Structure formats: structure tokens, C-alpha cells
mmCIF file of C-alpha atoms and ligand atoms in Angstrom:
data_model
loop_
_atom_site.group_PDB
_atom_site.id
_atom_site.type_symbol
_atom_site.label_atom_id
_atom_site.label_comp_id
_atom_site.label_asym_id
_atom_site.label_seq_id
_atom_site.Cartn_x
_atom_site.Cartn_y
_atom_site.Cartn_z
ATOM 1 C CA MET J 1 -4.524 18.235 3.983
ATOM 2 C CA ASP J 2 -5.456 15.968 1.089
ATOM 3 C CA LYS J 3 -2.643 13.716 -0.131
ATOM 4 C CA ASN J 4 -2.785 15.408 -3.546
ATOM 5 C CA ASP J 5 -2.432 18.916 -2.069
ATOM 6 C CA LYS J 6 1.176 18.268 -1.181
ATOM 7 C CA ARG J 7 2.432 18.463 -4.722
ATOM 8 C CA ASP J 8 5.318 20.818 -3.782
ATOM 9 C CA PHE J 9 6.714 18.431 -1.155
ATOM 10 C CA PRO J 10 9.600 16.043 -1.942
ATOM 11 C CA ILE J 11 9.296 12.377 -2.914
ATOM 12 C CA ALA J 12 11.154 10.044 -0.540
ATOM 13 C CA PHE J 13 12.734 6.666 -1.273
ATOM 14 C CA PHE J 14 14.147 4.005 0.970
ATOM 15 C CA ASP J 15 15.915 0.680 0.740
ATOM 16 C CA SER J 16 18.494 -1.266 2.767
ATOM 17 C CA GLY J 17 21.228 0.331 0.641
ATOM 18 C CA VAL J 18 22.001 1.136 -2.980
ATOM 19 C CA GLY J 19 19.380 -1.247 -4.443
ATOM 20 C CA GLY J 20 16.615 1.350 -4.415
ATOM 21 C CA LEU J 21 18.697 3.579 -6.674
ATOM 22 C CA THR J 22 17.670 1.320 -9.570
ATOM 23 C CA VAL J 23 14.123 2.583 -8.948
ATOM 24 C CA TYR J 24 15.181 6.143 -8.122
ATOM 25 C CA LYS J 25 17.013 6.448 -11.437
ATOM 26 C CA GLU J 26 13.878 5.472 -13.406
ATOM 27 C CA VAL J 27 11.576 7.771 -11.456
ATOM 28 C CA LYS J 28 13.976 10.689 -11.867
ATOM 29 C CA LYS J 29 14.085 10.071 -15.606
ATOM 30 C CA LEU J 30 10.282 10.407 -15.804
ATOM 31 C CA LEU J 31 9.956 13.193 -13.211
ATOM 32 C CA PRO J 32 13.190 15.231 -13.452
ATOM 33 C CA ASN J 33 11.832 18.334 -11.712
ATOM 34 C CA GLU J 34 10.654 16.785 -8.465
ATOM 35 C CA ASP J 35 12.660 17.172 -5.244
ATOM 36 C CA TYR J 36 13.994 13.915 -3.797
ATOM 37 C CA LEU J 37 15.125 12.353 -0.527
ATOM 38 C CA TYR J 38 16.684 8.885 -0.327
ATOM 39 C CA TYR J 39 17.395 6.836 2.803
ATOM 40 C CA GLY J 40 19.816 3.900 2.455
ATOM 41 C CA ASP J 41 19.463 1.861 5.636
ATOM 42 C CA THR J 42 22.833 0.178 5.297
ATOM 43 C CA ILE J 43 23.230 -0.617 8.976
ATOM 44 C CA ASN J 44 20.240 -2.978 8.738
ATOM 45 C CA MET J 45 21.252 -4.558 5.432
ATOM 46 C CA PRO J 46 20.325 -7.232 4.392
ATOM 47 C CA TYR J 47 16.586 -6.793 5.003
ATOM 48 C CA GLY J 48 15.938 -10.134 3.340
ATOM 49 C CA GLU J 49 17.236 -12.044 6.358
ATOM 50 C CA LYS J 50 15.147 -10.202 8.959
ATOM 51 C CA THR J 51 11.824 -11.183 10.542
ATOM 52 C CA GLN J 52 8.565 -9.439 9.751
ATOM 53 C CA GLU J 53 8.523 -7.832 13.205
ATOM 54 C CA GLU J 54 12.032 -6.449 12.754
ATOM 55 C CA LEU J 55 11.166 -5.110 9.307
ATOM 56 C CA ILE J 56 7.977 -3.411 10.536
ATOM 57 C CA ASN J 57 9.965 -1.645 13.287
ATOM 58 C CA ILE J 58 12.598 -0.557 10.787
ATOM 59 C CA ALA J 59 10.069 0.666 8.223
ATOM 60 C CA ARG J 60 8.108 2.554 10.875
ATOM 61 C CA LYS J 61 11.224 4.484 11.928
ATOM 62 C CA ILE J 62 11.966 5.402 8.335
ATOM 63 C CA PHE J 63 8.377 6.504 7.676
ATOM 64 C CA ASP J 64 8.483 8.616 10.886
ATOM 65 C CA PHE J 65 11.729 10.210 9.700
ATOM 66 C CA PHE J 66 10.140 11.084 6.356
ATOM 67 C CA ALA J 67 6.980 12.348 8.087
ATOM 68 C CA GLU J 68 9.165 14.920 9.884
ATOM 69 C CA LYS J 69 10.637 15.964 6.537
ATOM 70 C CA HIS J 70 7.138 16.625 5.111
ATOM 71 C CA VAL J 71 7.181 14.447 2.033
ATOM 72 C CA LYS J 72 4.293 13.883 -0.348
ATOM 73 C CA ALA J 73 5.077 10.220 -0.965
ATOM 74 C CA VAL J 74 7.342 7.413 0.150
ATOM 75 C CA VAL J 75 8.508 4.966 -2.490
ATOM 76 C CA MET J 76 9.291 1.555 -1.019
ATOM 77 C CA ALA J 77 12.153 0.913 -3.432
ATOM 78 C CA CYS J 78 12.558 -2.439 -1.769
ATOM 79 C CA ASN J 79 10.684 -5.651 -2.502
ATOM 80 C CA THR J 80 11.306 -7.113 0.939
ATOM 81 C CA THR J 81 9.598 -4.320 2.898
ATOM 82 C CA SER J 82 6.830 -4.136 0.291
ATOM 83 C CA ALA J 83 6.139 -7.828 0.919
ATOM 84 C CA MET J 84 6.561 -7.784 4.687
ATOM 85 C CA THR J 85 5.429 -4.364 5.983
ATOM 86 C CA TYR J 86 3.175 -2.562 3.495
ATOM 87 C CA GLU J 87 -0.088 -4.216 4.562
ATOM 88 C CA THR J 88 0.571 -3.336 8.217
ATOM 89 C CA LEU J 89 1.680 0.260 7.690
ATOM 90 C CA LYS J 90 -0.220 1.426 4.617
ATOM 91 C CA ASN J 91 -2.888 3.444 6.492
ATOM 92 C CA ASP J 92 -0.699 4.892 9.242
ATOM 93 C CA TYR J 93 0.664 7.969 7.443
ATOM 94 C CA ASP J 94 -0.805 10.950 5.665
ATOM 95 C CA PHE J 95 1.453 10.686 2.614
ATOM 96 C CA LYS J 96 1.188 8.243 -0.255
ATOM 97 C CA ILE J 97 3.082 4.969 0.047
ATOM 98 C CA TYR J 98 4.127 3.073 -3.068
ATOM 99 C CA PRO J 99 5.170 -0.581 -2.601
ATOM 100 C CA ILE J 100 7.060 -2.030 -5.560
ATOM 101 C CA ILE J 101 5.557 -5.534 -5.793
ATOM 102 C CA GLN J 102 1.900 -4.537 -5.522
ATOM 103 C CA SER J 103 2.458 -1.623 -7.951
ATOM 104 C CA VAL J 104 3.954 -3.746 -10.757
ATOM 105 C CA ALA J 105 1.913 -6.952 -10.362
ATOM 106 C CA LYS J 106 -0.638 -5.889 -12.982
ATOM 107 C CA VAL J 107 1.993 -5.389 -15.689
ATOM 108 C CA MET J 108 3.789 -8.597 -14.693
ATOM 109 C CA SER J 109 0.525 -10.552 -14.904
ATOM 110 C CA LYS J 110 0.217 -9.537 -18.552
ATOM 111 C CA LEU J 111 3.643 -10.802 -19.631
ATOM 112 C CA PRO J 112 3.125 -13.159 -22.571
ATOM 113 C CA VAL J 113 4.526 -16.243 -20.812
ATOM 114 C CA GLU J 114 3.396 -19.533 -19.351
ATOM 115 C CA ARG J 115 6.319 -19.860 -16.948
ATOM 116 C CA LEU J 116 7.854 -17.041 -14.946
ATOM 117 C CA GLY J 117 10.832 -17.122 -12.578
ATOM 118 C CA VAL J 118 11.424 -14.799 -9.622
ATOM 119 C CA PHE J 119 14.790 -14.266 -7.973
ATOM 120 C CA ALA J 120 14.412 -12.397 -4.661
ATOM 121 C CA THR J 121 15.551 -12.235 -1.042
ATOM 122 C CA PRO J 122 14.641 -15.070 1.354
ATOM 123 C CA ALA J 123 11.988 -12.912 3.091
ATOM 124 C CA THR J 124 10.316 -11.942 -0.188
ATOM 125 C CA ILE J 125 10.332 -15.527 -1.432
ATOM 126 C CA ASN J 126 8.961 -16.902 1.853
ATOM 127 C CA SER J 127 6.120 -14.361 1.678
ATOM 128 C CA HIS J 128 5.210 -15.549 -1.870
ATOM 129 C CA ALA J 129 4.177 -11.958 -2.538
ATOM 130 C CA TYR J 130 5.072 -12.028 -6.253
ATOM 131 C CA ALA J 131 3.282 -15.318 -6.948
ATOM 132 C CA ARG J 132 0.259 -14.250 -4.921
ATOM 133 C CA GLU J 133 -0.120 -10.801 -6.502
ATOM 134 C CA ILE J 134 0.457 -12.023 -10.065
ATOM 135 C CA ASN J 135 -1.654 -15.185 -9.826
ATOM 136 C CA LYS J 136 -4.517 -13.169 -8.324
ATOM 137 C CA LEU J 137 -4.700 -11.357 -11.672
ATOM 138 C CA ASN J 138 -3.604 -14.215 -13.919
ATOM 139 C CA PRO J 139 -3.820 -17.690 -12.377
ATOM 140 C CA SER J 140 -2.494 -19.436 -15.481
ATOM 141 C CA ILE J 141 1.150 -18.276 -15.127
ATOM 142 C CA LYS J 142 3.301 -20.869 -13.381
ATOM 143 C CA ILE J 143 5.736 -19.042 -11.115
ATOM 144 C CA THR J 144 8.983 -20.453 -9.734
ATOM 145 C CA GLU J 145 10.438 -18.464 -6.824
ATOM 146 C CA ILE J 146 14.089 -18.863 -5.834
ATOM 147 C CA ALA J 147 15.696 -17.174 -2.804
ATOM 148 C CA CYS J 148 19.178 -15.723 -3.339
ATOM 149 C CA PRO J 149 20.567 -14.986 0.142
ATOM 150 C CA ALA J 150 24.086 -13.893 -0.845
ATOM 151 C CA TRP J 151 23.324 -11.568 -3.721
ATOM 152 C CA VAL J 152 22.588 -8.303 -1.858
ATOM 153 C CA ARG J 153 25.915 -8.411 -0.053
ATOM 154 C CA ILE J 154 27.760 -8.946 -3.335
ATOM 155 C CA VAL J 155 26.365 -5.598 -4.473
ATOM 156 C CA GLU J 156 26.724 -3.690 -1.201
ATOM 157 C CA GLU J 157 30.262 -4.952 -0.650
ATOM 158 C CA ASN J 158 31.321 -4.102 -4.176
ATOM 159 C CA ARG J 159 32.293 -7.707 -5.000
ATOM 160 C CA LEU J 160 30.774 -7.873 -8.485
ATOM 161 C CA ASN J 161 34.018 -8.962 -10.105
ATOM 162 C CA GLN J 162 35.085 -11.663 -7.656
ATOM 163 C CA PRO J 163 35.054 -15.334 -8.806
ATOM 164 C CA GLN J 164 33.304 -16.338 -5.560
ATOM 165 C CA SER J 165 30.400 -14.011 -6.446
ATOM 166 C CA LEU J 166 29.983 -15.654 -9.839
ATOM 167 C CA LEU J 167 29.818 -19.057 -8.124
ATOM 168 C CA GLN J 168 27.189 -17.846 -5.638
ATOM 169 C CA ILE J 169 25.062 -16.514 -8.485
ATOM 170 C CA LYS J 170 25.515 -19.646 -10.582
ATOM 171 C CA GLU J 171 24.255 -21.818 -7.718
ATOM 172 C CA ARG J 172 20.883 -20.059 -7.727
ATOM 173 C CA VAL J 173 20.712 -19.966 -11.532
ATOM 174 C CA ASN J 174 21.227 -23.754 -11.570
ATOM 175 C CA GLU J 175 18.294 -24.115 -9.204
ATOM 176 C CA MET J 176 16.110 -22.094 -11.588
ATOM 177 C CA LEU J 177 17.194 -23.751 -14.849
ATOM 178 C CA PRO J 178 15.112 -26.986 -14.656
ATOM 179 C CA HIS J 179 11.916 -24.926 -14.293
ATOM 180 C CA MET J 180 12.595 -23.318 -17.687
ATOM 181 C CA PRO J 181 11.018 -19.903 -17.077
ATOM 182 C CA GLU J 182 10.565 -17.855 -20.231
ATOM 183 C CA LYS J 183 11.258 -14.652 -18.311
ATOM 184 C CA ILE J 184 12.745 -13.874 -14.925
ATOM 185 C CA ILE J 185 11.724 -11.070 -12.582
ATOM 186 C CA LEU J 186 14.597 -9.501 -10.677
ATOM 187 C CA GLY J 187 12.547 -9.331 -7.483
ATOM 188 C CA CYS J 188 15.058 -7.399 -5.401
ATOM 189 C CA THR J 189 16.090 -3.877 -6.326
ATOM 190 C CA HIS J 190 19.757 -4.801 -5.834
ATOM 191 C CA TYR J 191 19.719 -7.425 -8.588
ATOM 192 C CA PRO J 192 19.879 -5.123 -11.647
ATOM 193 C CA TYR J 193 23.473 -4.444 -10.489
ATOM 194 C CA LEU J 194 24.128 -8.118 -11.320
ATOM 195 C CA THR J 195 22.800 -7.956 -14.892
ATOM 196 C CA GLU J 196 26.275 -8.249 -16.437
ATOM 197 C CA ILE J 197 26.750 -11.567 -14.617
ATOM 198 C CA LEU J 198 23.200 -12.853 -15.161
ATOM 199 C CA LYS J 199 23.566 -12.139 -18.889
ATOM 200 C CA GLN J 200 25.994 -15.039 -19.025
ATOM 201 C CA PHE J 201 23.069 -17.362 -18.281
ATOM 202 C CA TYR J 202 19.983 -15.626 -19.684
ATOM 203 C CA PRO J 203 19.417 -13.274 -22.627
ATOM 204 C CA GLU J 204 19.123 -9.752 -21.224
ATOM 205 C CA LYS J 205 15.662 -9.326 -22.787
ATOM 206 C CA ASP J 206 14.351 -12.124 -20.562
ATOM 207 C CA LEU J 207 15.524 -10.471 -17.344
ATOM 208 C CA ILE J 208 12.713 -8.216 -16.128
ATOM 209 C CA ASP J 209 13.703 -5.289 -13.941
ATOM 210 C CA PRO J 210 10.353 -4.070 -12.529
ATOM 211 C CA SER J 211 11.662 -0.572 -11.778
ATOM 212 C CA LYS J 212 10.701 0.948 -15.153
ATOM 213 C CA TYR J 213 7.101 -0.206 -14.704
ATOM 214 C CA PHE J 214 7.137 0.956 -11.091
ATOM 215 C CA ALA J 215 8.345 4.411 -12.146
ATOM 216 C CA GLN J 216 5.552 4.678 -14.717
ATOM 217 C CA PHE J 217 2.992 3.656 -12.089
ATOM 218 C CA ILE J 218 4.238 6.387 -9.737
ATOM 219 C CA LYS J 219 4.259 9.030 -12.487
ATOM 220 C CA ASP J 220 0.683 8.195 -13.505
ATOM 221 C CA ASP J 221 -0.544 8.310 -9.909
ATOM 222 C CA LEU J 222 1.311 11.221 -8.333
ATOM 223 C CA ALA J 223 0.357 14.896 -8.522
ATOM 224 C CA SER J 224 3.459 16.497 -10.038
ATOM 225 C CA ASN J 225 5.287 19.507 -8.655
ATOM 226 C CA PRO J 226 5.264 22.551 -10.951
ATOM 227 C CA ASN J 227 7.831 24.358 -8.723
ATOM 228 C CA GLY J 228 10.322 21.529 -8.141
ATOM 229 C CA THR J 229 14.039 22.010 -8.723
ATOM 230 C CA GLY J 230 15.247 18.428 -9.185
ATOM 231 C CA SER J 231 17.130 18.608 -5.875
ATOM 232 C CA GLU J 232 18.298 15.406 -4.176
ATOM 233 C CA HIS J 233 19.502 14.560 -0.685
ATOM 234 C CA PHE J 234 20.857 11.192 0.374
ATOM 235 C CA TYR J 235 20.981 9.751 3.894
ATOM 236 C CA VAL J 236 22.547 6.503 5.105
ATOM 237 C CA SER J 237 22.552 4.760 8.462
ATOM 238 C CA SER J 238 26.216 3.669 8.188
ATOM 239 C CA ASN J 239 29.337 4.011 6.084
ATOM 240 C CA PRO J 240 28.602 6.907 3.658
ATOM 241 C CA GLN J 241 31.744 6.302 1.582
ATOM 242 C CA ASN J 242 30.787 2.698 0.933
ATOM 243 C CA PHE J 243 27.340 3.788 -0.264
ATOM 244 C CA LYS J 244 28.892 6.320 -2.635
ATOM 245 C CA ASP J 245 31.254 3.683 -4.052
ATOM 246 C CA ALA J 246 28.617 0.955 -4.409
ATOM 247 C CA SER J 247 26.058 3.280 -6.004
ATOM 248 C CA LYS J 248 28.171 4.151 -9.055
ATOM 249 C CA LEU J 249 26.473 1.832 -11.563
ATOM 250 C CA PHE J 250 23.115 3.579 -11.179
ATOM 251 C CA CYS J 251 23.768 6.987 -9.643
ATOM 252 C CA GLU J 252 26.861 9.207 -9.397
ATOM 253 C CA LEU J 253 26.554 10.979 -6.054
ATOM 254 C CA LYS J 254 28.068 14.477 -6.048
ATOM 255 C CA GLU J 255 28.651 14.414 -2.293
ATOM 256 C CA LEU J 256 28.865 11.867 0.474
ATOM 257 C CA PRO J 257 25.423 10.971 1.845
ATOM 258 C CA GLU J 258 24.518 12.334 5.253
ATOM 259 C CA LEU J 259 24.833 9.880 8.157
ATOM 260 C CA VAL J 260 21.531 9.576 10.069
ATOM 261 C CA LYS J 261 20.905 6.712 12.483
ATOM 262 C CA LEU J 262 17.246 6.207 13.327
HETATM 263 N N1 DGL R 1 16.752 -4.213 -2.144
HETATM 264 C C1 DGL R 1 15.811 -4.769 -1.243
HETATM 265 C C2 DGL R 1 14.771 -5.611 -1.929
HETATM 266 O O1 DGL R 1 14.356 -5.247 -3.013
HETATM 267 C C3 DGL R 1 16.370 -5.314 0.066
HETATM 268 C C4 DGL R 1 17.456 -6.306 -0.044
HETATM 269 C C5 DGL R 1 18.036 -6.717 1.319
HETATM 270 O O2 DGL R 1 18.515 -5.853 2.038
HETATM 271 O O3 DGL R 1 17.989 -7.917 1.627
HETATM 272 O O4 DGL R 1 14.292 -6.582 -1.414
#
């Protein structure tokens, strides 16, 4: 079956937790009548501290799970797996696979700036995926990449309002400041949850959340479903209640997600 003949099948998302909901929310806004599945792999969070081999094994299990569910596309709503696993797995499945970094690089390369900052997980930063993909299209942008190891846990553990979290964020911001980027890419899908804190250091208009551009890319590429109902089903690999609590900023879940360990 051709990838475009599956238009009635659901669109699947995955991330290490609630981060991917920042992408899911934007896609749902543009494609409200599709049917959706979302896997939050909370037991393996944070992805950003795992090796490439570990991440490929994890991503393969999630893709296999979605293959059984007959999906038409899998959205890698996660920068880390896009950087570390997409190249290896991209031809192994008969559904479309959308990696966030590679899908938004073109738009990012056209930002009217000379200096760009990227905050992301250690794995994404060590891969230099953002700098590589953007500079391939526009070599004149100078890109400063800073790894932010603690930030994902702040979101997943619902610690947004704790003074210690502010300090951990400030440390990384201080590292970025001397490079004077004109705009900053939030290169981890968890980081838009931290916008209220980051706004204390940067004007909100200079913080780029790639998910809107990613959603537009998916909409333009995907064959839409004329019979969809807008249904959604969430799965997590641990602690459903925690996922429901942590997700609130971007998505109010009606029910607890289903627990599925892969
Ligand atoms: N939200 C994911 C990303 O965009 C993964 C973060 C993590 O678990 O380290 O990279």
C-alpha cells in the first residue's frame, strides 16, 4: 500500500514524556479532524542522557508498537530521537516518519539573524544536528549550542515554580549570554513549558518554538483524512497520573493515559 493511501489511519506521536504535546497541540490545531495516538515514554525519560544505541532500541520498539496500530505517520515530537535515530530508522517502516529538526531546518535557516542560539538536550547538542542542518542551507548564520541537562526533569517533575529550577535555568542562560544570539531555538519539545521563566531573560518574540513550523510542514505533506473524528488516545510507559498532571499547560487530558510498557 502506498504511504498516501493510508489517509484514514491515525497519526502517531511520541516523546519521552509531555514535551511532544507542544507539537501535538499545534498539529491538532491545523488538522482537527484527524485521529491521534500519543506515546509518552516516561520510563525512559530523559532521552537526552542516553546513548545513540539505547535511543535506537527505544525508538524501534515505539515504531513497532505503532506499526501494529496501523498508523499513517509517526511524528517524532522529540528533537533528541530526531537527531540520534532518524537516519538509522527512516527506511524501515511503511508509514511516514517526520523528524522535528530536519523538518524545520529550512524555515530556521531563513530567520533574519546573524547569530542564533540553540538550547537542547545533551544528546541533541553533541550531535550538532541543528547547526549542521541549518548551516547546510545557510552557512552564514553563526550558531551557539548549549546543552541543558536538568531542564526536562523540571518539566516532567512539575517543578516549574521552585527556586532551584530558576537557578538551573539561569546557569544555562548565563552560558548563552556572551554569544549574544538574536534569536534562540527551543531545541527540545519540553522547553516551551519553561517560556514563563525564560521570558525573564529574553523577550518572548526571540524565543523560537519550532513546533508551529513543524505542524505546518506535516500539514502540507500529509494526505488528510476526510473521515476522521478527531479522536485521541494517550499511552505512557510509567506513572499515568504524573503525565496527566505535567501535561496541563499544553493539553488537558480527559482521562488517564493507558499504561503500556514496550
Ligand atoms: N522532548 C525531547 C526532545 O525534544 C526529549 C527530552 C528528553 O527526554 O531528554 O529532545
